[in-house]
Amino acid sequence: MNTLSEIFRKRGYSRRDFLKFASLTTALLGLPPSMFPEIVHALETKPKPVVIWLEFQDCAGCSESFIRSTTIMPTEVLLDFISLEYHETLMAPAGEYAEESKKEAMERYKGKYILVVEGSVTPNGVYCTVGGKSNYELLKEAAENTAAVVSVGSCASWGGIPKAEPNPTGAVPVYEALKGKQVVNIPGCPPIGDVMVATIVHFLALGKLPPLDNLGRPKTFYGQTIHDRCYRRAFYNAGKFAESFDDEKARNGYCLYKVGCKGPITRNACPTIRWNGGLSFPIQSGHPCFGCSEPDFWDRGFIYRPLSVVETGFGVEKIAAGVAVGAAAGAGIAWINKKLRGGKK
Amino acid sequence: MIDVEFYDFVRGPLLEFALYFFFAGIAYRFLRVLLLGLPKDYAKPKGNPLAKAIEKIALKPTQGWRFFMEVFAHRGIQYIGGFLFHVGFLGLTFFVPQHAFLWKEIIGFEPPYMPQLVADILAYSALFSLFALTVHRVFNPVLKLLTGKDEYFANILIGIVIFTGLFATRWSGGGLYVWMLNLHMLSAVILIIYIPFSRLSHFVYYFLSVFFYGWNVGKRGVSF
Ligand code: SF4
Ligand code: SF4
């Protein structure tokens, strides 16, 4: 049982289900409908991809999101489809056996496996040491002979919460630790499971990565902001804003900008793919987007204040301080001038 | 450079610095003007300087209409362009929702805000009138002589602030939006820093100069 269509059949799904998955994935990836037969053919003939999944400074939320990606692919099919040769949270073996199997997989699938990284890396520390090797060593070792490196989640993509001020462990994102190597970033806290699956399917079916933006994110999913595709946008344009959570206005669909929505600067696919099987997404549930898929979102520490205010605050005391300094300088210089002029007389 | 990191920098430390600089700069200039130290005028006032000064502050904008036809005939572009520009620019500065939220933080009071459509109309009218006023400056022989680098720089800077704001909200999506927002905020920050030390600070001296003018008119007992 090696191809995706076979796995669907083995798990009791019909060919119709398989074709539905293939057409949904083609649409999700923004590929033209004419490519549908090519995708179907590839998923019927190509062996399932081999994945080595490393976890460093993370919370395993991305893994959770990944295995619960139920919109396009049933979980049991997914777990069969992705040949997870190594995944600390999901694999059965532990300790030396686990390390052995990873080593073996890296040898056997040299140049062919996809390396997925979850969590940030600490090049100057010995955090997340496994089998006597630091996370940085483990990453470099696994990235050496991989077909592609995929960073899942904001920690692997940008450093995430571990890198938030004051960054006690010296965390860096994967692309910085692997300078010179192409890294696909799938940011989000966590990222949408379907986006991770679709990116891997693209690589499997077409043998190449999907088109990426200059920060390594698949353009199809991260090419537009939440704001661009938000259903509350009409209210934003009309200047109608909710004043607090769950007030009458919020419930009537008014824009959440004033209660802190970071949608205008956040690129992610939440409004289109949504969460929990396409049920809803935060803004639809009444909570502003806090920009989890953008770099340093955790340090943008004004979650419930409008995006346009001064991050550190600027009120009457600061105005008074500025005015006092300016007035003192003005009066001082005027006084000196007067003295000098007086002196000339 | 990552666009949101740059955005955080502009909206964070840079904007804060600019605001400090603005208030300090305005206070500095104001004090310097106040304490210019004009020689004392010992002549006996012929009228009531204080009453005239207060009258001018309260009524000067309306009194200008007495000369309207006369002046309008010669300076139509300046009148219409100047009016449209000021209404547009001030309207955008205070009553665009995003700006109103910022004002609330600074002055503790939230100005009423307007829908995007009205903001668009104001932005277009401010932008076109600014363009017309600038062209007028270049070709009008008298204005040309009165115009220095300061005016051209200010006009271009304000033009960039309005244009990038309009561009960001209206036409750009995705990644471009954040860069446009960055440009908009960066040019606004430069403008905020530039205001106290340019003629743009005229809005601060308006009341002071009208008071001074009214005082002198009153002192000399002139009727207008
Ligand atoms: S809720 Fe957020 S994303 Fe939606 S329109 Fe308002 S600001 Fe934009
Ligand atoms: S709506 Fe914003 S904060 Fe919420 S998951 Fe999507 S990108 Fe992250």
Coordinates of C-alpha atoms and ligand atoms in Angstrom, one line a residue:
Chain A
M1 CA 0.0 0.0 0.0
N2 CA 2.1 2.8 -1.2
T3 CA 0.1 5.4 -3.2
L4 CA -2.5 7.8 -1.8
S5 CA -5.4 6.3 -3.8
E6 CA -4.5 2.9 -2.4
I7 CA -4.5 4.3 1.1
F8 CA -7.9 5.8 0.6
R9 CA -9.3 2.5 -0.6
K10 CA -7.6 0.6 2.3
R11 CA -9.2 2.9 4.8
G12 CA -12.6 2.3 3.4
Y13 CA -13.0 5.4 1.4
S14 CA -14.4 5.4 -2.1
R15 CA -12.7 6.6 -5.3
R16 CA -15.1 9.5 -5.2
D17 CA -13.6 10.5 -1.9
F18 CA -10.2 10.3 -3.3
L19 CA -11.1 12.4 -6.4
K20 CA -12.8 14.9 -4.1
F21 CA -9.6 15.2 -2.1
A22 CA -7.5 15.6 -5.3
S23 CA -9.8 18.3 -6.7
L24 CA -10.0 20.2 -3.4
T25 CA -6.2 20.1 -3.1
T26 CA -5.8 21.3 -6.7
A27 CA -8.2 24.2 -5.9
L28 CA -6.5 25.0 -2.6
L29 CA -3.1 25.2 -4.3
G30 CA -4.5 27.6 -6.8
L31 CA -3.6 25.3 -9.7
P32 CA -5.6 25.5 -12.9
P33 CA -8.3 22.9 -13.3
S34 CA -6.4 21.5 -16.3
M35 CA -3.8 20.2 -13.9
F36 CA -6.3 18.1 -12.1
P37 CA -5.7 14.9 -14.2
E38 CA -1.9 15.3 -13.6
I39 CA -2.4 15.6 -9.8
V40 CA -4.7 12.5 -9.8
H41 CA -2.3 10.5 -11.9
A42 CA 0.6 11.4 -9.6
L43 CA -1.3 10.5 -6.4
E44 CA -2.3 7.2 -8.0
T45 CA 1.2 6.2 -9.0
K46 CA 3.8 8.0 -6.8
P47 CA 4.8 6.3 -3.6
K48 CA 3.9 8.2 -0.4
P49 CA 6.4 10.8 0.7
V50 CA 8.9 10.1 3.5
V51 CA 8.9 12.7 6.2
I52 CA 11.3 13.2 9.1
W53 CA 9.7 15.6 11.6
L54 CA 12.0 17.3 14.1
E55 CA 10.7 19.1 17.1
F56 CA 12.8 21.7 18.9
Q57 CA 11.6 24.7 21.0
D58 CA 7.9 24.1 20.4
C59 CA 4.6 23.2 22.0
A60 CA 3.6 20.4 19.6
G61 CA 0.6 22.5 18.6
C62 CA 1.6 22.4 14.9
S63 CA 1.7 18.6 15.1
E64 CA -1.8 18.7 16.6
S65 CA -3.0 21.0 13.9
F66 CA -1.4 18.8 11.2
I67 CA -3.0 15.5 12.3
R68 CA -6.4 17.1 12.7
S69 CA -6.4 18.5 9.2
T70 CA -9.8 17.2 8.5
T71 CA -11.0 19.5 5.8
I72 CA -9.4 17.8 2.8
M73 CA -7.9 14.6 4.2
P74 CA -9.3 12.2 6.8
T75 CA -6.8 11.9 9.7
E76 CA -6.3 8.1 9.4
V77 CA -5.5 8.5 5.7
L78 CA -3.1 11.3 6.5
L79 CA -1.2 9.3 9.1
D80 CA -0.9 6.5 6.6
F81 CA -0.1 8.7 3.7
I82 CA 2.8 10.6 5.2
S83 CA 5.4 8.0 6.0
L84 CA 6.4 9.5 9.3
E85 CA 9.8 7.9 9.8
Y86 CA 10.5 10.0 12.8
H87 CA 8.2 12.1 15.0
E88 CA 8.9 12.3 18.7
T89 CA 5.3 12.9 19.7
L90 CA 3.6 10.4 17.3
M91 CA 6.1 7.6 16.9
A92 CA 5.9 4.4 19.0
P93 CA 9.7 3.8 19.6
A94 CA 11.6 5.8 22.1
G95 CA 15.1 6.4 23.3
E96 CA 17.9 4.8 21.3
Y97 CA 15.6 2.8 19.1
A98 CA 14.0 6.0 17.9
E99 CA 17.4 7.6 17.1
E100 CA 18.4 4.4 15.3
S101 CA 15.3 4.4 13.1
K102 CA 15.9 8.0 12.2
K103 CA 19.5 7.3 11.2
E104 CA 18.3 4.4 9.2
A105 CA 15.6 6.4 7.4
M106 CA 18.1 9.2 6.6
E107 CA 20.5 6.6 5.0
R108 CA 17.8 4.7 3.1
Y109 CA 16.0 7.8 1.8
K110 CA 19.0 10.0 1.2
G111 CA 18.1 13.0 -0.9
K112 CA 14.5 11.9 -1.0
Y113 CA 12.9 12.6 2.4
I114 CA 11.1 15.8 3.4
L115 CA 12.4 17.4 6.6
V116 CA 9.7 19.1 8.6
V117 CA 10.9 21.2 11.5
E118 CA 8.6 22.4 14.3
G119 CA 10.0 24.9 16.8
S120 CA 12.9 27.3 16.9
V121 CA 16.6 26.4 17.0
T122 CA 19.4 27.6 19.4
P123 CA 22.8 27.6 17.5
N124 CA 24.5 28.9 20.7
G125 CA 22.9 26.7 23.3
V126 CA 22.5 23.1 24.3
Y127 CA 18.7 23.2 24.6
C128 CA 16.5 20.4 23.3
T129 CA 19.5 18.0 23.3
V130 CA 18.5 14.5 22.1
G131 CA 21.0 11.6 22.3
G132 CA 23.8 14.0 23.3
K133 CA 23.3 16.2 20.3
S134 CA 22.1 19.8 20.4
N135 CA 19.1 20.9 18.4
Y136 CA 21.4 22.8 16.0
E137 CA 23.5 19.7 15.3
L138 CA 20.4 17.6 14.8
L139 CA 19.0 20.1 12.4
K140 CA 22.2 20.4 10.3
E141 CA 22.6 16.6 10.2
A142 CA 19.0 16.0 9.0
A143 CA 19.0 18.9 6.6
E144 CA 22.2 17.7 4.8
N145 CA 20.6 15.1 2.5
T146 CA 17.0 16.2 2.4
A147 CA 14.8 16.8 -0.7
A148 CA 13.1 19.8 1.0
V149 CA 13.0 21.6 4.3
V150 CA 9.7 22.8 5.6
S151 CA 9.4 24.9 8.7
V152 CA 6.0 24.6 10.2
G153 CA 4.6 27.1 12.7
S154 CA 5.7 30.6 13.7
C155 CA 8.5 29.2 16.0
A156 CA 10.3 27.4 13.2
S157 CA 9.5 30.1 10.6
W158 CA 10.3 33.2 12.6
G159 CA 11.5 32.1 16.1
G160 CA 8.1 32.5 17.6
I161 CA 7.4 32.6 21.3
P162 CA 10.9 31.2 22.3
K163 CA 12.5 34.2 20.4
A164 CA 10.2 36.7 22.1
E165 CA 12.0 39.4 24.2
P166 CA 14.3 38.8 26.0
N167 CA 14.9 35.6 24.0
P168 CA 16.7 33.8 26.9
T169 CA 17.8 30.8 24.8
G170 CA 19.1 32.8 21.8
A171 CA 16.4 31.2 19.6
V172 CA 16.5 31.7 15.8
P173 CA 14.3 30.6 13.0
V174 CA 15.2 27.5 10.9
Y175 CA 16.0 29.5 7.8
E176 CA 18.6 31.5 9.7
A177 CA 20.2 28.4 11.2
L178 CA 20.3 26.8 7.7
K179 CA 21.6 29.8 5.8
G180 CA 22.0 29.2 2.1
K181 CA 19.4 26.4 2.0
Q182 CA 15.9 26.8 0.6
V183 CA 13.4 26.6 3.4
V184 CA 9.6 26.7 3.0
N185 CA 8.0 28.6 5.8
I186 CA 4.4 27.7 6.8
P187 CA 3.9 30.1 9.7
G188 CA 1.0 30.3 12.1
C189 CA 0.4 29.5 15.7
P190 CA -0.4 26.9 14.7
P191 CA -0.5 26.8 10.9
I192 CA -3.6 25.5 9.2
G193 CA -3.3 21.7 8.8
D194 CA -4.7 21.8 5.3
V195 CA -2.0 24.2 4.3
M196 CA 0.8 21.9 5.5
V197 CA -0.8 18.9 3.8
A198 CA -1.4 20.7 0.5
T199 CA 2.2 22.0 0.4
I200 CA 3.5 18.4 0.9
V201 CA 1.0 17.1 -1.7
H202 CA 2.2 19.7 -4.2
F203 CA 5.8 18.6 -3.7
L204 CA 4.9 14.9 -4.1
A205 CA 2.6 15.4 -7.1
L206 CA 4.6 17.9 -9.1
G207 CA 8.1 17.2 -7.8
K208 CA 8.7 20.8 -6.8
L209 CA 7.8 23.3 -4.2
P210 CA 4.8 25.6 -4.7
P211 CA 5.6 29.2 -5.7
L212 CA 7.0 31.0 -2.7
D213 CA 7.2 34.7 -1.7
N214 CA 10.4 36.4 -0.7
L215 CA 10.1 35.0 2.8
G216 CA 9.7 31.5 1.7
R217 CA 5.9 31.2 2.3
P218 CA 3.6 29.5 -0.3
K219 CA 2.1 32.4 -2.2
T220 CA -1.3 30.7 -2.6
F221 CA -1.9 30.7 1.2
Y222 CA 0.2 33.7 2.3
G223 CA -0.2 36.0 -0.7
Q224 CA -3.0 38.0 0.9
T225 CA -3.8 39.4 4.2
I226 CA -6.6 38.3 6.5
H227 CA -8.1 41.8 6.0
D228 CA -8.2 41.3 2.2
R229 CA -10.5 38.3 2.5
C230 CA -12.3 39.2 5.8
Y231 CA -16.1 39.1 5.7
R232 CA -16.2 42.0 8.1
R233 CA -14.3 44.2 5.6
A234 CA -17.5 46.0 4.4
F235 CA -17.9 47.4 8.0
Y236 CA -14.3 48.4 8.1
N237 CA -14.8 50.4 4.9
A238 CA -18.0 51.9 6.2
G239 CA -16.2 53.1 9.4
K240 CA -18.3 50.8 11.6
F241 CA -16.3 49.3 14.5
A242 CA -17.2 47.1 17.5
E243 CA -16.3 48.9 20.7
S244 CA -15.9 45.8 22.9
F245 CA -16.0 42.0 22.7
D246 CA -19.4 40.6 22.0
D247 CA -21.2 43.9 22.1
E248 CA -24.2 44.4 19.8
K249 CA -22.0 45.8 17.1
A250 CA -19.5 42.9 17.2
R251 CA -22.4 40.5 17.0
N252 CA -23.8 42.3 14.0
G253 CA -20.6 41.7 12.2
Y254 CA -18.9 45.1 12.7
C255 CA -15.1 45.3 12.1
L256 CA -12.9 44.3 15.1
Y257 CA -10.1 46.7 14.3
K258 CA -10.8 48.9 17.3
V259 CA -10.5 45.9 19.7
G260 CA -7.1 45.1 18.3
C261 CA -7.5 43.2 15.0
K262 CA -4.1 42.7 13.3
G263 CA -5.8 41.3 10.2
P264 CA -4.6 44.2 8.0
I265 CA -0.9 43.2 8.3
T266 CA -1.3 39.4 8.7
R267 CA -0.9 37.0 5.8
N268 CA -2.7 33.7 6.3
A269 CA -5.5 31.7 4.8
C270 CA -7.8 31.7 7.8
P271 CA -10.8 33.5 6.2
T272 CA -10.9 31.2 3.2
I273 CA -9.9 27.7 4.6
R274 CA -11.0 28.4 8.2
W275 CA -10.5 26.1 11.1
N276 CA -12.1 23.0 12.5
G277 CA -13.1 21.5 9.2
G278 CA -14.0 24.8 7.7
L279 CA -16.4 25.7 10.5
S280 CA -15.1 29.1 11.5
F281 CA -12.1 31.3 12.1
P282 CA -11.2 33.6 15.0
I283 CA -12.7 36.8 13.5
Q284 CA -15.9 34.9 12.7
S285 CA -16.1 33.8 16.3
G286 CA -15.8 37.4 17.5
H287 CA -12.1 37.6 18.4
P288 CA -9.7 39.8 16.6
C289 CA -6.8 38.3 14.6
F290 CA -3.6 38.8 16.6
G291 CA -1.3 38.2 13.7
C292 CA 0.0 34.8 14.8
S293 CA 1.6 34.1 11.4
E294 CA 3.7 37.2 11.2
P295 CA 7.2 37.6 12.6
D296 CA 7.5 38.7 16.2
F297 CA 3.8 38.7 16.8
W298 CA 4.3 37.9 20.5
D299 CA 6.4 41.1 20.9
R300 CA 3.7 43.2 19.2
G301 CA 2.5 43.5 22.8
F302 CA -0.8 45.4 22.3
I303 CA -3.1 42.6 21.4
Y304 CA -6.3 44.4 22.3
R305 CA -5.5 47.9 21.1
P306 CA -6.0 49.2 17.6
L307 CA -3.1 48.6 15.1
S308 CA -2.7 52.3 14.5
V309 CA -1.9 53.5 18.0
V310 CA 1.7 54.0 19.3
E311 CA 2.8 50.6 20.6
T312 CA 4.4 52.0 23.7
G313 CA 1.5 54.4 24.4
F314 CA 1.6 58.2 24.1
G315 CA -0.5 60.3 26.4
V316 CA -0.7 63.6 28.2
E317 CA 2.4 62.9 30.4
K318 CA 4.6 62.3 27.4
I319 CA 3.2 65.5 25.7
A320 CA 3.9 67.4 28.8
A321 CA 7.5 66.0 29.0
G322 CA 8.1 67.0 25.3
V323 CA 6.6 70.5 25.8
A324 CA 8.6 71.0 29.0
V325 CA 11.9 70.2 27.3
G326 CA 11.1 72.3 24.2
A327 CA 9.9 75.3 26.4
A328 CA 13.0 75.1 28.6
A329 CA 15.2 75.1 25.6
G330 CA 13.3 77.9 23.9
A331 CA 13.3 80.1 27.0
G332 CA 16.9 79.3 27.7
I333 CA 18.2 80.2 24.3
A334 CA 16.0 83.4 24.3
W335 CA 17.5 84.4 27.6
I336 CA 21.1 83.8 26.3
N337 CA 20.4 85.8 23.2
K338 CA 19.1 88.6 25.3
K339 CA 22.2 88.6 27.4
L340 CA 24.4 88.6 24.4
R341 CA 22.5 91.4 22.8
G342 CA 22.6 93.3 26.1
G343 CA 26.3 92.7 26.2
K344 CA 26.8 94.2 22.8
K345 CA 25.1 97.4 23.8
Chain B
M1 CA 14.2 43.3 5.4
I2 CA 11.0 41.9 6.7
D3 CA 8.1 44.3 6.1
V4 CA 6.3 43.8 9.4
E5 CA 9.6 44.2 11.4
F6 CA 10.1 47.5 9.6
Y7 CA 6.4 48.4 10.4
D8 CA 7.0 47.6 14.1
F9 CA 10.0 49.9 14.1
V10 CA 8.2 52.8 12.4
R11 CA 5.0 52.5 14.4
G12 CA 6.9 51.9 17.6
P13 CA 10.1 53.8 18.5
L14 CA 10.2 56.0 15.5
L15 CA 6.6 57.3 15.9
E16 CA 7.2 57.9 19.6
F17 CA 10.4 59.8 19.0
A18 CA 8.6 61.9 16.3
L19 CA 5.8 62.8 18.7
Y20 CA 8.3 63.8 21.4
F21 CA 10.2 65.8 18.8
F22 CA 7.0 67.5 17.6
F23 CA 5.8 68.7 20.9
A24 CA 9.3 69.8 22.1
G25 CA 9.9 71.5 18.7
I26 CA 6.6 73.3 18.7
A27 CA 7.0 74.5 22.3
Y28 CA 10.6 75.6 21.5
R29 CA 9.5 77.6 18.5
F30 CA 6.5 79.1 20.3
L31 CA 8.7 80.3 23.1
R32 CA 11.3 81.7 20.8
V33 CA 8.7 83.7 18.9
L34 CA 7.0 84.9 22.2
L35 CA 10.3 86.0 23.6
L36 CA 11.6 87.6 20.5
G37 CA 11.9 90.7 22.5
L38 CA 10.3 93.4 20.3
P39 CA 11.2 96.9 21.5
K40 CA 8.7 98.3 23.9
D41 CA 6.1 100.7 22.3
Y42 CA 5.6 103.7 24.5
A43 CA 2.9 105.4 22.4
K44 CA -0.5 105.8 24.0
P45 CA -3.1 103.4 22.5
K46 CA -5.7 105.1 20.4
G47 CA -8.2 102.3 20.8
N48 CA -8.6 99.2 22.9
P49 CA -5.9 96.7 21.9
L50 CA -7.2 93.8 23.9
A51 CA -10.8 94.0 22.7
K52 CA -9.6 94.2 19.1
A53 CA -7.2 91.3 19.6
I54 CA -10.1 89.1 21.0
E55 CA -12.4 90.3 18.2
K56 CA -9.9 89.4 15.5
I57 CA -9.4 85.9 17.0
A58 CA -13.1 85.3 17.1
L59 CA -14.2 86.9 13.9
K60 CA -11.2 87.2 11.5
P61 CA -12.1 84.2 9.3
T62 CA -15.5 85.7 8.7
Q63 CA -14.2 89.3 8.1
G64 CA -12.1 88.0 5.2
W65 CA -15.2 87.6 3.1
R66 CA -15.5 91.4 2.8
F67 CA -12.6 91.3 0.4
F68 CA -13.6 88.0 -1.1
M69 CA -14.6 89.2 -4.6
E70 CA -11.7 91.5 -4.9
V71 CA -9.1 88.9 -3.8
F72 CA -10.9 86.0 -5.4
A73 CA -10.7 87.6 -8.9
H74 CA -6.9 87.6 -8.6
R75 CA -6.2 84.5 -6.6
G76 CA -8.9 82.0 -7.4
I77 CA -6.7 79.0 -7.6
Q78 CA -5.2 79.7 -4.2
Y79 CA -8.6 80.3 -2.7
I80 CA -10.3 77.1 -4.0
G81 CA -7.2 75.0 -3.9
G82 CA -6.2 76.2 -0.5
F83 CA -9.7 75.5 0.8
L84 CA -9.9 72.1 -0.6
F85 CA -6.5 71.2 0.5
H86 CA -6.9 72.3 4.1
V87 CA -10.3 70.7 4.4
G88 CA -9.0 67.4 2.9
F89 CA -5.8 67.3 4.8
L90 CA -7.2 68.2 8.2
G91 CA -10.2 66.0 7.6
L92 CA -7.9 63.1 6.9
T93 CA -5.6 63.8 9.8
F94 CA -8.3 63.8 12.4
F95 CA -11.3 61.9 11.1
V96 CA -10.0 58.8 9.4
P97 CA -10.9 56.0 11.9
Q98 CA -7.4 54.7 12.2
H99 CA -6.1 58.3 12.9
A100 CA -9.0 59.0 15.3
F101 CA -8.0 56.0 17.4
L102 CA -4.4 57.3 17.5
W103 CA -5.7 60.8 18.6
K104 CA -7.6 59.2 21.4
E105 CA -4.4 57.8 22.7
I106 CA -2.6 61.1 22.4
I107 CA -5.1 63.6 23.5
G108 CA -7.5 61.3 25.4
F109 CA -10.5 62.2 23.2
E110 CA -11.7 60.3 20.2
P111 CA -12.7 62.5 17.3
P112 CA -15.8 61.2 15.3
Y113 CA -14.7 59.1 12.4
M114 CA -15.9 58.8 8.8
P115 CA -16.4 56.0 6.3
Q116 CA -13.7 55.2 3.8
L117 CA -15.7 56.7 0.9
V118 CA -15.6 60.2 2.5
A119 CA -11.9 59.7 3.3
D120 CA -11.3 58.8 -0.4
I121 CA -13.0 61.9 -1.6
L122 CA -11.0 64.1 0.8
A123 CA -7.8 62.4 -0.2
Y124 CA -8.4 62.9 -3.9
S125 CA -9.4 66.5 -3.5
A126 CA -6.4 67.2 -1.2
L127 CA -4.1 65.5 -3.6
F128 CA -5.3 67.3 -6.7
S129 CA -5.5 70.7 -5.1
L130 CA -2.0 70.2 -3.6
F131 CA -0.8 69.4 -7.1
A132 CA -2.6 72.5 -8.6
L133 CA -1.2 74.7 -5.9
T134 CA 2.3 73.5 -6.5
V135 CA 2.1 74.0 -10.2
H136 CA 0.6 77.4 -9.6
R137 CA 3.6 78.2 -7.4
V138 CA 6.0 77.2 -10.2
F139 CA 4.3 79.3 -12.9
N140 CA 3.1 82.3 -11.0
P141 CA 5.9 84.9 -11.2
V142 CA 5.2 86.5 -7.8
L143 CA 4.6 83.2 -5.9
K144 CA 7.7 81.7 -7.5
L145 CA 9.8 84.4 -5.9
L146 CA 8.2 83.8 -2.6
T147 CA 8.7 80.0 -2.8
G148 CA 11.7 78.3 -1.4
K149 CA 12.9 74.7 -1.0
D150 CA 10.9 74.5 2.2
E151 CA 7.5 74.8 0.4
Y152 CA 8.5 72.3 -2.3
F153 CA 9.8 69.8 0.2
A154 CA 6.7 70.2 2.4
N155 CA 4.3 69.8 -0.6
I156 CA 6.1 66.7 -1.9
L157 CA 6.1 65.2 1.6
I158 CA 2.5 65.8 2.2
G159 CA 1.7 64.5 -1.3
I160 CA 3.5 61.3 -0.4
V161 CA 1.7 60.9 2.9
I162 CA -1.7 61.3 1.2
F163 CA -0.8 59.2 -1.8
T164 CA 0.6 56.3 0.1
G165 CA -2.3 56.4 2.5
L166 CA -4.7 56.2 -0.4
F167 CA -2.7 53.6 -2.2
A168 CA -2.5 51.4 0.9
T169 CA -6.2 51.5 1.7
R170 CA -7.5 51.4 -1.9
W171 CA -5.3 49.7 -4.3
S172 CA -2.7 47.4 -2.7
G173 CA -3.3 44.0 -1.4
G174 CA -1.2 41.3 0.3
G175 CA 2.5 42.0 0.8
L176 CA 2.3 45.3 -1.0
Y177 CA -0.1 46.6 1.6
V178 CA 2.4 46.4 4.5
W179 CA 5.1 48.1 2.5
M180 CA 2.6 50.9 1.5
L181 CA 1.6 51.2 5.1
N182 CA 5.3 51.4 6.0
L183 CA 5.9 54.2 3.4
H184 CA 2.8 56.0 4.6
M185 CA 3.8 55.9 8.2
L186 CA 7.5 56.7 7.5
S187 CA 6.6 59.8 5.4
A188 CA 4.1 60.8 8.1
V189 CA 6.8 60.5 10.8
I190 CA 9.2 62.6 8.7
L191 CA 6.4 65.2 8.3
I192 CA 5.7 65.2 12.1
I193 CA 9.4 65.8 12.7
Y194 CA 9.6 68.4 10.0
I195 CA 6.6 70.5 11.0
P196 CA 8.0 72.4 14.0
F197 CA 11.0 73.7 11.9
S198 CA 9.2 74.6 8.8
R199 CA 6.5 77.0 7.7
L200 CA 4.0 74.1 8.2
S201 CA 4.0 75.1 11.8
H202 CA 1.9 78.2 10.8
F203 CA -1.2 76.5 12.3
V204 CA 0.4 76.8 15.8
Y205 CA 1.1 80.5 15.4
Y206 CA -2.2 81.4 13.8
F207 CA -3.9 82.5 17.1
L208 CA -0.7 84.2 18.3
S209 CA -0.3 86.2 15.1
V210 CA -3.9 87.1 14.8
F211 CA -3.8 88.3 18.4
F212 CA -0.7 90.3 17.7
Y213 CA -2.3 91.8 14.6
G214 CA -5.6 92.6 16.5
W215 CA -3.6 94.2 19.3
N216 CA -1.8 96.5 16.9
V217 CA -5.0 97.4 15.0
G218 CA -6.6 98.2 18.3
K219 CA -3.7 100.2 19.5
R220 CA -3.7 102.4 16.4
G221 CA -7.5 102.7 16.5
V222 CA -7.9 101.5 13.0
S223 CA -11.4 100.6 12.1
F224 CA -11.0 97.3 10.2
Ligands
SF4_1 S1 -12.0 42.3 11.5 FE1 -9.8 42.6 11.1 S2 -9.4 41.6 9.2 FE2 -11.6 41.9 9.4 S3 -12.0 43.8 8.3 FE3 -11.7 44.3 10.5 S4 -9.5 44.8 10.6 FE4 -9.8 43.7 8.7
SF4_2 S1 -7.0 34.8 12.5 FE1 -4.9 35.7 12.8 S2 -4.3 35.1 14.9 FE2 -6.0 33.8 14.3 S3 -5.1 31.9 13.5 FE3 -5.5 33.3 11.7 S4 -3.6 34.4 11.5 FE4 -3.5 33.5 13.5

